[in-house]
Amino acid sequence: MKLSACLAGMVAAGLGWGAGSALAQQPLTEVTFGTNWIAQAEHGGFYQAVADGTYEQHGLKVTIVPGGPRASNRMLMTVGKLDFYMGGSMIQAFSAVEKDIPTLVVAALFQKDPQVLLSHPGQGLDTFESLKTSNDILLSKDGVATFFQWMKAEHGFKDEQVKPYGFNPAPFLANKRAVQQGYVTSEPLAIEKAAGFKPNVFLLADHGFSTYSTTIETRRETVEKNPDLVQRFVDASIIGWSHYLHGDNTRANALIKRDNPEMTDELLAYSVARMKEHGIVDSGDTAKLGIGAMTDARMKDFFDKMVKAGLFKADFDHRKAYTLQFVNKGVGLKLTK
């Protein structure tokens, strides 16, 4: 073990993780964190922790490696080229364990997955249940393979209702009876700007799609050999999210726009507002356990739904996909009050 890691461990043991200033006096440990898409507000807490020095206060020098359509950050983390990875839903994490990929989810920054379905108002598609009357539900292949299987098992949707979605809103805009997938933090704004109306927005999480999202994943080996590093990264990321949503996020947004020059201030502000409105980060167990919270009960609830949807076998041990070792400690809780 490096001297810096030993010293950091001693500080943590003696003073607790609130001793960020003491940690910052030690040589910084370099850490790489890969996201799963290009820079955006949905990554804001991580950028905030870089921008305001929170990672440094926890003894870390963090480099964020943006994802994108041609990136393979999950694989890079798996083979040790990246230290941490920003996962999506728990379906990916369960699948990794099923394939004997030695990764673990160590925190969940989103209590609600931001996945939504959108419909035109005033067309008889104004409730989630009424979406079953549409024969033009525009979904990506990934959407069909994941959340739509739950929609079928839990809510009675049918395969014949699905039409391919090419991430272009034109077919949705041209067909008033169409339903389109999207994220609550972006697509509703894009449609409103393009067509001049506000679509109905149905957040799947509010209708029982209970997965955690925007997780922090790392290799099982890292958890076993360097839990000190994992704890510091998790704690600092949690504080970063508290600051991003409830403090001054100007510098974080500047870093996001540096990594994604096409990002606009309007979309950043819209995304933050929607995350707050829908409790994407702050809701449920976070009121008592803090941002990043995870529970065995919530994990089992979602896993059981995925078994019912046919994605996993009932005898699969889903608990191998995550650990509660680094969360539920109330880190940053006072910052959200």
Short mmCIF file of C-alpha atoms in Angstrom, two decimals:
data_model
loop_
_atom_site.label_atom_id
_atom_site.label_comp_id
_atom_site.label_asym_id
_atom_site.label_seq_id
_atom_site.Cartn_x
_atom_site.Cartn_y
_atom_site.Cartn_z
CA MET A 1 0.00 0.00 0.00
CA LYS A 2 1.26 3.46 -0.87
CA LEU A 3 2.22 5.82 1.94
CA SER A 4 -0.48 8.29 0.86
CA ALA A 5 -3.17 5.62 1.19
CA CYS A 6 -1.90 4.62 4.63
CA LEU A 7 -1.92 8.20 5.86
CA ALA A 8 -5.38 8.76 4.45
CA GLY A 9 -6.62 5.66 6.24
CA MET A 10 -5.13 6.88 9.53
CA VAL A 11 -6.81 10.25 9.15
CA ALA A 12 -10.14 8.61 8.36
CA ALA A 13 -9.92 6.27 11.33
CA GLY A 14 -9.00 9.02 13.76
CA LEU A 15 -11.13 11.90 12.61
CA GLY A 16 -13.87 10.47 10.38
CA TRP A 17 -14.65 11.39 6.82
CA GLY A 18 -15.54 14.95 7.71
CA ALA A 19 -11.81 15.68 7.94
CA GLY A 20 -11.56 16.71 4.32
CA SER A 21 -9.01 19.44 5.00
CA ALA A 22 -6.60 16.98 6.60
CA LEU A 23 -6.92 14.62 3.69
CA ALA A 24 -6.30 17.42 1.25
CA GLN A 25 -2.86 17.98 2.83
CA GLN A 26 -1.74 14.51 1.75
CA PRO A 27 -0.58 13.66 -1.79
CA LEU A 28 -3.64 13.26 -3.99
CA THR A 29 -4.58 9.81 -5.29
CA GLU A 30 -5.31 9.93 -9.02
CA VAL A 31 -8.68 8.47 -9.94
CA THR A 32 -10.42 8.03 -13.29
CA PHE A 33 -14.21 8.00 -13.56
CA GLY A 34 -15.96 7.10 -16.79
CA THR A 35 -19.48 8.31 -17.50
CA ASN A 36 -21.96 6.51 -19.75
CA TRP A 37 -22.76 9.43 -22.05
CA ILE A 38 -21.56 12.85 -23.15
CA ALA A 39 -21.37 15.54 -20.46
CA GLN A 40 -24.73 16.86 -19.25
CA ALA A 41 -26.53 18.05 -16.13
CA GLU A 42 -27.34 14.43 -15.27
CA HIS A 43 -23.60 14.12 -14.50
CA GLY A 44 -23.53 17.42 -12.66
CA GLY A 45 -22.67 16.26 -9.15
CA PHE A 46 -19.49 14.59 -10.32
CA TYR A 47 -18.40 17.69 -12.21
CA GLN A 48 -19.30 19.79 -9.17
CA ALA A 49 -16.99 17.73 -6.95
CA VAL A 50 -14.17 18.42 -9.41
CA ALA A 51 -15.02 22.11 -9.82
CA ASP A 52 -15.36 23.06 -6.15
CA GLY A 53 -12.48 20.96 -4.84
CA THR A 54 -14.56 18.37 -2.97
CA TYR A 55 -12.64 15.47 -4.48
CA GLU A 56 -9.35 17.13 -3.53
CA GLN A 57 -10.62 17.63 0.02
CA HIS A 58 -11.05 13.86 0.10
CA GLY A 59 -7.50 13.26 -1.13
CA LEU A 60 -8.44 12.57 -4.74
CA LYS A 61 -7.47 13.99 -8.11
CA VAL A 62 -10.37 12.87 -10.28
CA THR A 63 -10.37 12.83 -14.07
CA ILE A 64 -13.82 12.45 -15.62
CA VAL A 65 -13.77 10.50 -18.88
CA PRO A 66 -16.97 11.29 -20.82
CA GLY A 67 -18.84 8.50 -22.54
CA GLY A 68 -20.70 8.65 -25.83
CA PRO A 69 -21.89 6.56 -28.77
CA ARG A 70 -18.38 5.31 -29.57
CA ALA A 71 -17.04 5.08 -26.03
CA SER A 72 -16.59 1.83 -24.11
CA ASN A 73 -16.12 3.12 -20.59
CA ARG A 74 -17.85 0.18 -18.92
CA MET A 75 -15.44 -2.23 -20.54
CA LEU A 76 -12.49 0.02 -19.69
CA MET A 77 -13.51 -0.04 -16.03
CA THR A 78 -13.98 -3.79 -16.10
CA VAL A 79 -10.43 -4.39 -17.38
CA GLY A 80 -8.87 -1.87 -15.01
CA LYS A 81 -8.31 1.06 -17.37
CA LEU A 82 -10.78 3.19 -15.37
CA ASP A 83 -11.26 3.11 -11.61
CA PHE A 84 -14.99 3.87 -11.46
CA TYR A 85 -17.90 3.91 -13.90
CA MET A 86 -21.28 5.63 -13.94
CA GLY A 87 -23.81 2.88 -14.48
CA GLY A 88 -27.40 3.16 -15.65
CA SER A 89 -30.20 1.02 -14.23
CA MET A 90 -29.67 -2.04 -12.05
CA ILE A 91 -30.53 -4.22 -15.05
CA GLN A 92 -26.99 -3.66 -16.33
CA ALA A 93 -25.51 -4.47 -12.94
CA PHE A 94 -27.53 -7.66 -12.57
CA SER A 95 -26.58 -8.71 -16.10
CA ALA A 96 -22.89 -8.18 -15.37
CA VAL A 97 -22.99 -10.54 -12.40
CA GLU A 98 -24.99 -13.06 -14.41
CA LYS A 99 -22.11 -13.04 -16.91
CA ASP A 100 -19.50 -13.43 -14.14
CA ILE A 101 -18.16 -9.89 -14.64
CA PRO A 102 -16.64 -8.96 -11.24
CA THR A 103 -18.17 -5.49 -10.77
CA LEU A 104 -20.15 -3.97 -7.90
CA VAL A 105 -22.53 -1.05 -7.54
CA VAL A 106 -21.33 0.95 -4.53
CA ALA A 107 -23.76 3.91 -4.61
CA ALA A 108 -26.90 5.05 -6.44
CA LEU A 109 -27.05 8.79 -7.05
CA PHE A 110 -30.47 8.66 -8.74
CA GLN A 111 -33.28 7.27 -6.61
CA LYS A 112 -35.50 7.41 -9.69
CA ASP A 113 -34.59 6.41 -13.21
CA PRO A 114 -35.28 9.45 -15.46
CA GLN A 115 -36.88 7.32 -18.20
CA VAL A 116 -40.26 8.67 -19.36
CA LEU A 117 -42.95 8.12 -21.94
CA LEU A 118 -44.34 11.18 -23.73
CA SER A 119 -47.71 11.69 -25.39
CA HIS A 120 -49.67 14.48 -27.09
CA PRO A 121 -52.15 16.21 -24.76
CA GLY A 122 -55.85 16.07 -25.58
CA GLN A 123 -55.64 12.90 -27.66
CA GLY A 124 -57.03 10.42 -25.13
CA LEU A 125 -53.51 9.64 -23.93
CA ASP A 126 -53.49 11.76 -20.79
CA THR A 127 -52.98 8.97 -18.24
CA PHE A 128 -50.37 6.25 -18.03
CA GLU A 129 -53.05 3.57 -18.30
CA SER A 130 -54.46 5.16 -21.46
CA LEU A 131 -51.12 4.77 -23.26
CA LYS A 132 -52.13 1.15 -23.83
CA THR A 133 -54.58 2.42 -26.45
CA SER A 134 -51.80 3.71 -28.69
CA ASN A 135 -50.57 1.47 -31.50
CA ASP A 136 -47.50 3.63 -32.09
CA ILE A 137 -45.24 3.45 -29.04
CA LEU A 138 -41.83 4.56 -30.28
CA LEU A 139 -39.07 2.68 -28.45
CA SER A 140 -35.38 1.96 -28.99
CA LYS A 141 -34.12 -1.63 -29.11
CA ASP A 142 -32.66 -1.20 -25.63
CA GLY A 143 -35.96 0.15 -24.34
CA VAL A 144 -37.85 -2.82 -25.78
CA ALA A 145 -35.38 -5.24 -24.16
CA THR A 146 -35.56 -3.62 -20.73
CA PHE A 147 -38.30 -1.37 -19.38
CA PHE A 148 -40.89 -2.40 -21.98
CA GLN A 149 -40.66 -6.01 -20.77
CA TRP A 150 -41.65 -4.68 -17.35
CA MET A 151 -44.44 -2.63 -18.94
CA LYS A 152 -45.83 -5.78 -20.50
CA ALA A 153 -45.61 -7.90 -17.35
CA GLU A 154 -46.77 -5.24 -14.91
CA HIS A 155 -49.17 -3.10 -16.93
CA GLY A 156 -50.39 -5.21 -19.86
CA PHE A 157 -48.74 -3.47 -22.82
CA LYS A 158 -48.37 -5.54 -26.00
CA ASP A 159 -45.49 -6.13 -28.42
CA GLU A 160 -47.62 -5.16 -31.41
CA GLN A 161 -47.88 -1.62 -30.06
CA VAL A 162 -44.14 -0.97 -30.50
CA LYS A 163 -42.62 0.93 -33.40
CA PRO A 164 -38.88 1.60 -33.80
CA TYR A 165 -37.52 4.83 -32.33
CA GLY A 166 -34.49 6.37 -34.03
CA PHE A 167 -33.93 9.15 -31.47
CA ASN A 168 -35.59 11.63 -33.80
CA PRO A 169 -38.80 13.30 -32.56
CA ALA A 170 -40.21 13.87 -36.06
CA PRO A 171 -42.36 10.69 -36.19
CA PHE A 172 -43.79 11.51 -32.76
CA LEU A 173 -44.57 15.08 -33.73
CA ALA A 174 -46.25 13.98 -36.96
CA ASN A 175 -48.52 11.43 -35.25
CA LYS A 176 -50.76 12.76 -32.48
CA ARG A 177 -51.54 9.23 -31.31
CA ALA A 178 -47.88 8.33 -30.94
CA VAL A 179 -46.06 7.75 -27.65
CA GLN A 180 -42.30 8.27 -27.40
CA GLN A 181 -39.63 7.32 -24.90
CA GLY A 182 -37.27 9.93 -23.49
CA TYR A 183 -35.66 11.31 -20.35
CA VAL A 184 -37.53 13.67 -18.06
CA THR A 185 -34.51 15.97 -18.08
CA SER A 186 -34.29 16.60 -21.82
CA GLU A 187 -36.85 15.31 -24.36
CA PRO A 188 -39.87 17.26 -23.04
CA LEU A 189 -37.97 20.50 -23.57
CA ALA A 190 -36.82 19.48 -27.05
CA ILE A 191 -40.39 18.68 -28.09
CA GLU A 192 -41.76 21.89 -26.62
CA LYS A 193 -39.17 23.94 -28.50
CA ALA A 194 -39.73 22.07 -31.78
CA ALA A 195 -43.53 21.89 -31.75
CA GLY A 196 -44.70 24.60 -29.38
CA PHE A 197 -46.63 22.39 -26.97
CA LYS A 198 -45.85 20.68 -23.68
CA PRO A 199 -46.19 16.91 -23.96
CA ASN A 200 -47.67 14.71 -21.27
CA VAL A 201 -44.78 13.27 -19.27
CA PHE A 202 -45.02 9.89 -17.54
CA LEU A 203 -42.03 9.04 -15.34
CA LEU A 204 -41.78 5.25 -15.26
CA ALA A 205 -40.36 5.37 -11.74
CA ASP A 206 -43.64 6.85 -10.53
CA HIS A 207 -45.50 3.87 -11.98
CA GLY A 208 -43.43 1.13 -10.38
CA PHE A 209 -40.18 0.93 -12.38
CA SER A 210 -38.21 0.95 -9.14
CA THR A 211 -34.62 0.66 -10.30
CA TYR A 212 -31.87 2.88 -8.98
CA SER A 213 -29.97 4.77 -11.65
CA THR A 214 -26.79 6.78 -12.24
CA THR A 215 -24.88 4.38 -10.05
CA ILE A 216 -21.21 4.27 -9.15
CA GLU A 217 -19.66 0.97 -10.16
CA THR A 218 -16.19 -0.39 -9.61
CA ARG A 219 -14.38 -3.72 -9.71
CA ARG A 220 -14.87 -6.15 -6.86
CA GLU A 221 -11.09 -6.21 -6.50
CA THR A 222 -11.04 -2.46 -5.80
CA VAL A 223 -13.66 -2.84 -3.07
CA GLU A 224 -11.74 -5.66 -1.43
CA LYS A 225 -8.23 -4.20 -1.69
CA ASN A 226 -8.87 -0.47 -1.38
CA PRO A 227 -12.16 0.25 0.42
CA ASP A 228 -10.66 3.51 1.69
CA LEU A 229 -10.44 4.81 -1.88
CA VAL A 230 -13.99 3.71 -2.69
CA GLN A 231 -15.38 5.38 0.42
CA ARG A 232 -13.67 8.67 -0.31
CA PHE A 233 -14.88 8.69 -3.92
CA VAL A 234 -18.44 7.84 -2.91
CA ASP A 235 -18.55 10.43 -0.12
CA ALA A 236 -17.10 13.19 -2.28
CA SER A 237 -19.48 12.38 -5.14
CA ILE A 238 -22.47 12.53 -2.78
CA ILE A 239 -21.36 15.94 -1.48
CA GLY A 240 -20.82 17.03 -5.08
CA TRP A 241 -24.43 16.20 -5.90
CA SER A 242 -25.66 18.08 -2.84
CA HIS A 243 -23.70 21.14 -3.91
CA TYR A 244 -24.74 20.85 -7.56
CA LEU A 245 -28.47 20.74 -6.83
CA HIS A 246 -28.62 23.04 -3.83
CA GLY A 247 -25.66 25.39 -4.23
CA ASP A 248 -23.81 27.37 -6.87
CA ASN A 249 -23.26 25.04 -9.83
CA THR A 250 -21.79 27.66 -12.18
CA ARG A 251 -18.30 26.18 -12.30
CA ALA A 252 -19.58 22.65 -12.71
CA ASN A 253 -21.74 23.70 -15.66
CA ALA A 254 -18.71 25.40 -17.21
CA LEU A 255 -16.83 22.09 -17.06
CA ILE A 256 -19.81 20.27 -18.58
CA LYS A 257 -19.88 22.75 -21.47
CA ARG A 258 -16.12 22.35 -21.88
CA ASP A 259 -16.54 18.59 -22.34
CA ASN A 260 -19.73 19.01 -24.40
CA PRO A 261 -19.63 22.28 -26.37
CA GLU A 262 -23.15 21.69 -27.73
CA MET A 263 -24.65 21.87 -24.24
CA THR A 264 -26.70 25.01 -23.57
CA ASP A 265 -27.40 26.96 -20.40
CA GLU A 266 -31.12 26.54 -21.09
CA LEU A 267 -30.94 22.74 -21.11
CA LEU A 268 -28.68 22.66 -18.05
CA ALA A 269 -31.13 24.79 -16.08
CA TYR A 270 -34.10 22.77 -17.34
CA SER A 271 -32.47 19.46 -16.39
CA VAL A 272 -31.60 20.63 -12.88
CA ALA A 273 -35.14 21.92 -12.36
CA ARG A 274 -36.66 18.62 -13.48
CA MET A 275 -34.31 16.59 -11.26
CA LYS A 276 -35.49 18.65 -8.30
CA GLU A 277 -39.16 18.59 -9.31
CA HIS A 278 -39.33 14.82 -9.69
CA GLY A 279 -37.02 13.86 -6.82
CA ILE A 280 -34.59 12.11 -9.14
CA VAL A 281 -31.74 12.52 -6.62
CA ASP A 282 -33.50 13.60 -3.41
CA SER A 283 -36.44 11.33 -2.58
CA GLY A 284 -37.42 8.21 -0.71
CA ASP A 285 -34.68 6.85 1.52
CA THR A 286 -32.38 9.84 0.97
CA ALA A 287 -34.37 11.89 3.52
CA LYS A 288 -32.89 9.75 6.32
CA LEU A 289 -29.92 7.98 4.73
CA GLY A 290 -28.54 10.71 2.48
CA ILE A 291 -27.95 10.97 -1.26
CA GLY A 292 -26.69 7.76 -2.83
CA ALA A 293 -28.84 5.59 -0.59
CA MET A 294 -29.56 1.96 -1.40
CA THR A 295 -31.47 -0.74 0.50
CA ASP A 296 -31.78 -4.50 0.19
CA ALA A 297 -35.57 -4.19 0.16
CA ARG A 298 -35.58 -1.81 -2.79
CA MET A 299 -33.11 -3.98 -4.68
CA LYS A 300 -35.23 -7.08 -4.11
CA ASP A 301 -38.40 -5.27 -5.18
CA PHE A 302 -36.87 -4.32 -8.51
CA PHE A 303 -35.23 -7.70 -9.03
CA ASP A 304 -38.53 -9.50 -8.42
CA LYS A 305 -40.18 -7.29 -11.04
CA MET A 306 -37.44 -8.14 -13.53
CA VAL A 307 -37.91 -11.85 -12.81
CA LYS A 308 -41.64 -11.43 -13.49
CA ALA A 309 -40.74 -9.62 -16.73
CA GLY A 310 -38.56 -12.56 -17.78
CA LEU A 311 -35.20 -10.77 -17.68
CA PHE A 312 -33.65 -12.94 -14.95
CA LYS A 313 -34.18 -16.31 -13.32
CA ALA A 314 -35.58 -16.35 -9.81
CA ASP A 315 -32.66 -18.36 -8.40
CA PHE A 316 -30.08 -15.79 -9.53
CA ASP A 317 -28.42 -14.09 -6.53
CA HIS A 318 -28.96 -10.41 -7.36
CA ARG A 319 -27.23 -9.38 -4.12
CA LYS A 320 -23.86 -10.06 -5.73
CA ALA A 321 -24.39 -6.98 -7.91
CA TYR A 322 -24.10 -4.39 -5.14
CA THR A 323 -22.85 -3.59 -1.65
CA LEU A 324 -24.26 -1.26 1.00
CA GLN A 325 -20.83 -0.89 2.61
CA PHE A 326 -20.25 2.68 1.41
CA VAL A 327 -23.70 4.33 1.56
CA ASN A 328 -26.54 5.10 3.98
CA LYS A 329 -24.22 7.08 6.26
CA GLY A 330 -26.02 10.42 5.98
CA VAL A 331 -23.10 12.03 4.13
CA GLY A 332 -24.06 15.50 2.92
CA LEU A 333 -27.52 15.22 4.44
CA LYS A 334 -27.41 18.65 6.11
CA LEU A 335 -26.50 20.24 2.78
CA THR A 336 -29.90 19.34 1.30
CA LYS A 337 -31.95 20.87 4.12
#
